[in-house]
C-alpha positions as a LaTeX table, in Angstrom:
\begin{tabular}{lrrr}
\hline
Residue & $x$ (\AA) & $y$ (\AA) & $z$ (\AA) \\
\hline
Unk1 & $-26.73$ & 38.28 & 25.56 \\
Unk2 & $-27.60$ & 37.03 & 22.28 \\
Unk3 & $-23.53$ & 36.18 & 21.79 \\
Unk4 & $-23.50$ & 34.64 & 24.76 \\
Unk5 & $-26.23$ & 32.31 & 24.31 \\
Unk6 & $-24.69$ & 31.42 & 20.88 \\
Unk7 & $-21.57$ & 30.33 & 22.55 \\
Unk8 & $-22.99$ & 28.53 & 25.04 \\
Unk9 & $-24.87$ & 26.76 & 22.48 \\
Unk10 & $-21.82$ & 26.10 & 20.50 \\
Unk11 & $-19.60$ & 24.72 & 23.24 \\
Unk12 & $-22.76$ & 22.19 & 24.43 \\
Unk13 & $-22.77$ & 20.71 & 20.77 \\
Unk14 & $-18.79$ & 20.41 & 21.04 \\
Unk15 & $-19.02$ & 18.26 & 24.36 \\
Unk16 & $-21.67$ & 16.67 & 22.80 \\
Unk17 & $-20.24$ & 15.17 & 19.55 \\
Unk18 & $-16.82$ & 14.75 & 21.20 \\
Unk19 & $-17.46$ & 11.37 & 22.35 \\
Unk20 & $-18.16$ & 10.44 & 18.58 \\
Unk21 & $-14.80$ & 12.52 & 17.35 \\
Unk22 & $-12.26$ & 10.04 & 19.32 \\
Unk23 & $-14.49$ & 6.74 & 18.63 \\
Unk24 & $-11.46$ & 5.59 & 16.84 \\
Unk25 & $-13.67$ & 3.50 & 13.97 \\
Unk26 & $-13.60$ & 6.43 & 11.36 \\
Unk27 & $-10.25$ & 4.84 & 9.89 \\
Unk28 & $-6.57$ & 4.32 & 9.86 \\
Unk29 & $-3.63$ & 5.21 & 8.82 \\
Unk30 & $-0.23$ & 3.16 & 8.64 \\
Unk31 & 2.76 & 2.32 & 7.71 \\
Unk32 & 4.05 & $-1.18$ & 5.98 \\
Unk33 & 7.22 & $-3.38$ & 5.02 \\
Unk34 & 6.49 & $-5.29$ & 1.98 \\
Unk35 & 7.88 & $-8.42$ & $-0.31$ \\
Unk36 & 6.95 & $-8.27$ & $-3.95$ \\
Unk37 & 7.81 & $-11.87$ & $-5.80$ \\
Unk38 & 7.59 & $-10.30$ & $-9.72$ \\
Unk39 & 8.56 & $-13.40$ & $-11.63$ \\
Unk40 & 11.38 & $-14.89$ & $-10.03$ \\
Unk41 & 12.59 & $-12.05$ & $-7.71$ \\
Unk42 & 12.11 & $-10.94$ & $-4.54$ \\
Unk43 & 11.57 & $-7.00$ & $-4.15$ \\
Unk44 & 11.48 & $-5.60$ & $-0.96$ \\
Unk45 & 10.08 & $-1.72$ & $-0.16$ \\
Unk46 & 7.94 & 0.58 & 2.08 \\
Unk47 & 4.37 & 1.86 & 1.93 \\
Unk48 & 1.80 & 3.61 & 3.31 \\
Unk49 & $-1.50$ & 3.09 & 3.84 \\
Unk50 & $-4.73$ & 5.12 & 4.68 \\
Unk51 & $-8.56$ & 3.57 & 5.29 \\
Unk52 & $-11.56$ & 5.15 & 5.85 \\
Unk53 & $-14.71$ & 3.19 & 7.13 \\
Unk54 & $-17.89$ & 3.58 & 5.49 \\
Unk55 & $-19.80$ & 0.91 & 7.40 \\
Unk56 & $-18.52$ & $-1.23$ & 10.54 \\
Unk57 & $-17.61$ & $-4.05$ & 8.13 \\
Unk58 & $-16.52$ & $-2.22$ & 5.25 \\
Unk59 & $-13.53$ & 0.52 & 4.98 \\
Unk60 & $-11.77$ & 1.99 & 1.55 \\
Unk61 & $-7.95$ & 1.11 & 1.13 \\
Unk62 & $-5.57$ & 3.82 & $-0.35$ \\
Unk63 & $-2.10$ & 1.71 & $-0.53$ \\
Unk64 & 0.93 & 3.04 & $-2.11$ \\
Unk65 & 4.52 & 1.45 & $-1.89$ \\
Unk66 & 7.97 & 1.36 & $-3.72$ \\
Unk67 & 10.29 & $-1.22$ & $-3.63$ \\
Unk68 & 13.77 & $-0.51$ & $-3.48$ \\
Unk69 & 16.29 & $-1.85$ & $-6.90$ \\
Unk70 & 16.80 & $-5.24$ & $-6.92$ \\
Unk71 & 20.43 & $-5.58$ & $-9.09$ \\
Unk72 & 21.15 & $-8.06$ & $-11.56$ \\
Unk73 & 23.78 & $-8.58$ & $-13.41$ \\
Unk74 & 23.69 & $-10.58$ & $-16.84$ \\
Unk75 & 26.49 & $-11.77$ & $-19.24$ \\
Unk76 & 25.41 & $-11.74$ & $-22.67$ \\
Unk77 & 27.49 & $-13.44$ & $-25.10$ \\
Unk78 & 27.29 & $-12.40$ & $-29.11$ \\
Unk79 & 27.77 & $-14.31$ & $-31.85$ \\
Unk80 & 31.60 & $-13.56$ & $-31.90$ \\
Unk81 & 32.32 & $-15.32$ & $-28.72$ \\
Unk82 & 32.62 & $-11.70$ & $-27.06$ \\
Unk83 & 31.01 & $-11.60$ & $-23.28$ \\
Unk84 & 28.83 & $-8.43$ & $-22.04$ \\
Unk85 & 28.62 & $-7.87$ & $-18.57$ \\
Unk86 & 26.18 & $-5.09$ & $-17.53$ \\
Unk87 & 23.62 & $-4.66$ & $-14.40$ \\
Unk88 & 20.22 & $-3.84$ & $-13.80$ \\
Unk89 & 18.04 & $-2.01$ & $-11.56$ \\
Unk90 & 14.48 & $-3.84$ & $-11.16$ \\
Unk91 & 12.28 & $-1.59$ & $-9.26$ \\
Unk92 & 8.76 & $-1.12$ & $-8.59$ \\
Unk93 & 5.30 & 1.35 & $-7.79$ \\
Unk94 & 2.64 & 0.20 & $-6.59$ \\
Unk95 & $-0.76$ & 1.86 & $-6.17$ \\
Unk96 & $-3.79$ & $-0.02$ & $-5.24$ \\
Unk97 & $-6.95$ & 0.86 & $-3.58$ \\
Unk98 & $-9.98$ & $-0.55$ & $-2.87$ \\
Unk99 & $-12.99$ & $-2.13$ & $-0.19$ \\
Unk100 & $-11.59$ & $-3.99$ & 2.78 \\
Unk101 & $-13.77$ & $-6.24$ & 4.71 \\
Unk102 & $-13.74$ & $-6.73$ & 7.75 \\
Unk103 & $-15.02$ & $-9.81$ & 9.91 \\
Unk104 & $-16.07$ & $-8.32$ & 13.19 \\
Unk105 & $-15.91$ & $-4.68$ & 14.38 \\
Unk106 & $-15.14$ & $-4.82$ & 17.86 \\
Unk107 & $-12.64$ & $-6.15$ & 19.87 \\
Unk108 & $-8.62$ & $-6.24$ & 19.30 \\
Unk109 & $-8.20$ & $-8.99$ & 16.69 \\
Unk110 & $-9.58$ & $-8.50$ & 13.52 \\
Unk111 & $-9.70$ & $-10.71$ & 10.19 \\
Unk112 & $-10.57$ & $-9.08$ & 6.68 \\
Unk113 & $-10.60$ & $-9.68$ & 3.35 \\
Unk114 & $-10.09$ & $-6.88$ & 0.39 \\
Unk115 & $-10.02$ & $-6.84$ & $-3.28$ \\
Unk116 & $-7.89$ & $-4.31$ & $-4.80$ \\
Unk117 & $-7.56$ & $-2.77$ & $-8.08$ \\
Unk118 & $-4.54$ & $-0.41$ & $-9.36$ \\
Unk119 & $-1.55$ & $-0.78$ & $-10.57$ \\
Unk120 & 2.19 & $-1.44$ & $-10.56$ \\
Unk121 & 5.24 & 0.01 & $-12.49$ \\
Unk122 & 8.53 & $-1.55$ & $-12.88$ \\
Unk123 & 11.46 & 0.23 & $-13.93$ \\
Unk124 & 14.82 & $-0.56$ & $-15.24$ \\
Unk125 & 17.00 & 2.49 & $-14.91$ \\
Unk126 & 20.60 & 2.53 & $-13.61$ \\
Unk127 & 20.19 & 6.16 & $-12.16$ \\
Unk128 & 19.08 & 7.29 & $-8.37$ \\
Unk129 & 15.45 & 7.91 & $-8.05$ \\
Unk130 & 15.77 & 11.31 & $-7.88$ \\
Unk131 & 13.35 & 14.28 & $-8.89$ \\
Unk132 & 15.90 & 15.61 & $-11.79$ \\
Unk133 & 16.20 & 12.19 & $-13.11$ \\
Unk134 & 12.44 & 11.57 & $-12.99$ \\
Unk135 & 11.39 & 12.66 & $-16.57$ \\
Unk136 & 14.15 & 10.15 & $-17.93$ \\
Unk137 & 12.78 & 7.24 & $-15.59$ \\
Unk138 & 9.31 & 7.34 & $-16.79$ \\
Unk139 & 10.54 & 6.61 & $-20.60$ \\
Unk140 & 12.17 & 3.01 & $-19.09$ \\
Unk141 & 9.19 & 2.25 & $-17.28$ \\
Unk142 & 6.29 & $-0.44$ & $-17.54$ \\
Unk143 & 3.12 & 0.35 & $-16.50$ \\
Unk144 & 0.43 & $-2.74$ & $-15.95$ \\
Unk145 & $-3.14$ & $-2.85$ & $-14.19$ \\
Unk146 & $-3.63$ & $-5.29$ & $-11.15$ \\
Unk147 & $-5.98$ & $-6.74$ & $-9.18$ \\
Unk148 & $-5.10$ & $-7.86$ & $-5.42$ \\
Unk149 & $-7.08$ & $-9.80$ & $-3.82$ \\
Unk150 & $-6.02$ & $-11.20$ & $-0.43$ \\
Unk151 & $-6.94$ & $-11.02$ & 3.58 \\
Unk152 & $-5.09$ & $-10.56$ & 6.67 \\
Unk153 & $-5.24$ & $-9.33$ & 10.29 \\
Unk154 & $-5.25$ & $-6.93$ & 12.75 \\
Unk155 & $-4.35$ & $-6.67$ & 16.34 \\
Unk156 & $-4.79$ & $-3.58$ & 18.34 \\
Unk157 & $-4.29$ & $-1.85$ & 22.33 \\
Unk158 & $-6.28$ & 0.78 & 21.84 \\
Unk159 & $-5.66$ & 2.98 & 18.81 \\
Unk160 & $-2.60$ & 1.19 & 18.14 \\
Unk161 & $-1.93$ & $-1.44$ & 16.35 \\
Unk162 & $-0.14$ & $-4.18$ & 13.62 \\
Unk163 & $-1.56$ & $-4.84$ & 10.34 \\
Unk164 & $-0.45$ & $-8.03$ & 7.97 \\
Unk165 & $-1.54$ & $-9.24$ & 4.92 \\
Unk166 & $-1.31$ & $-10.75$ & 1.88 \\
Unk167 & $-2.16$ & $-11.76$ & $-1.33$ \\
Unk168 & $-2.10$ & $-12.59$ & $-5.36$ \\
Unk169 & $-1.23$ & $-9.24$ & $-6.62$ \\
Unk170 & $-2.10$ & $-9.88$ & $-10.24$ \\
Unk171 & $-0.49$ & $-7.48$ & $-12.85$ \\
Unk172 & $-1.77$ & $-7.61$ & $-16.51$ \\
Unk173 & 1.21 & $-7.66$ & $-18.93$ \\
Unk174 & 1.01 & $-10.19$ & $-21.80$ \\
Unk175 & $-1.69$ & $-12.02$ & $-19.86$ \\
Unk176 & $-2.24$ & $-12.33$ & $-16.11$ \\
Unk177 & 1.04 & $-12.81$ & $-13.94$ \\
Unk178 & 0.39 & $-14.00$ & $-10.35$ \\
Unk179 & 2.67 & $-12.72$ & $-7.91$ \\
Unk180 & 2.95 & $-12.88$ & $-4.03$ \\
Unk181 & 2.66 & $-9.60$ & $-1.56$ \\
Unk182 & 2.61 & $-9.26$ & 1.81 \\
Unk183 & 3.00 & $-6.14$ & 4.03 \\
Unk184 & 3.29 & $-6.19$ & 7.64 \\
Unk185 & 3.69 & $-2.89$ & 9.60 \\
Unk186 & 2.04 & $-0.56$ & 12.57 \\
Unk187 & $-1.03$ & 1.61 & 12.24 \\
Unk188 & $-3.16$ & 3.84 & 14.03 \\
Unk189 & $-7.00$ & 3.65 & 14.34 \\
Unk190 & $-8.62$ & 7.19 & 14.18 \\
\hline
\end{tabular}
């Protein structure tokens, strides 16, 4: 009897937080496209993206993305006329996090702002990316700090949804260097 009432006690608090369980405002999680302007070049990658809201206005950002080599090739002449021509692999990591605000709570459009801190790491090595050729990567690497601020918005049906921003993602090599982002991509409101 005693078991019984237990259950029964158990399965009434189920039903009754279930409601709150598929609110869909405890966070999201996504997907994104991206454009990274370091200096001069345009870097283009994929990310992912997962938020958790700790008020109705406010939610953490966990951002990661990696854009894809960007090739160049440069001719280097030395002093005895002789011309060099080799190529190299620009790519970058990117790790941010950070609060995201949010300008209304309700409804399928919504604006925000966020300020991000992380950081980004550009790499110049020939080889794949590839987990045997990882130790030799991280010696040819460049690791800086940033801060991102920026804003975008949101548009959902229901849980689903498409997410754009963008911003000054501001790496810290040598002094600052300003540099565009912008992601665009689906996500899903849990």
């Amino acid at each position: 009897m005693k078991t019984r009432f237990v259950l029964m006690l158990f399965a009434l608090g189920m039903l009754a937080s279930a409601p709150t369980l598929v609110a869909q405002d405890h966070g999201e999680i996504g997907v994104f496209g991206d454009m990274f302007r370091a200096g001069g070049t345009n870097l283009y990658g994929v990310g992912g993206r997962l938020s958790f809201n700790v008020h109705p206005n406010v939610a953490f950002d966990l951002d990661g993305a990696y854009d894809f080599a960007q090739s160049n090739t440069q001719n280097v002449t030395g002093i005895n006329g002789n011309t060099q021509v080799f190529r190299s692999d620009l790519r970058a990591t990117h790790g941010l996090f950070g609060p995201k605000f949010q300008l209304g709570t309700k409804g399928a459009v919504r604006a925000f702002l966020f300020a991000k801190g992380g950081f980004v790491r550009f790499g110049l090595t020939p080889g794949p990316v590839t987990f045997g050729t990882f130790p030799t990567q991280l010696q040819n690497t460049d690791l800086n700090g940033v801060f991102f601020p920026g804003g975008g918005i949101e548009f959902f049906l229901g849980p689903i949804g498409i997410r754009a921003d963008a911003g000054d993602e501001m790496y810290f090599d040598r002094g600052v260097n300003h540099d565009l982002k912008i992601t665009f991509g689906p996500t899903l409101r849990f």
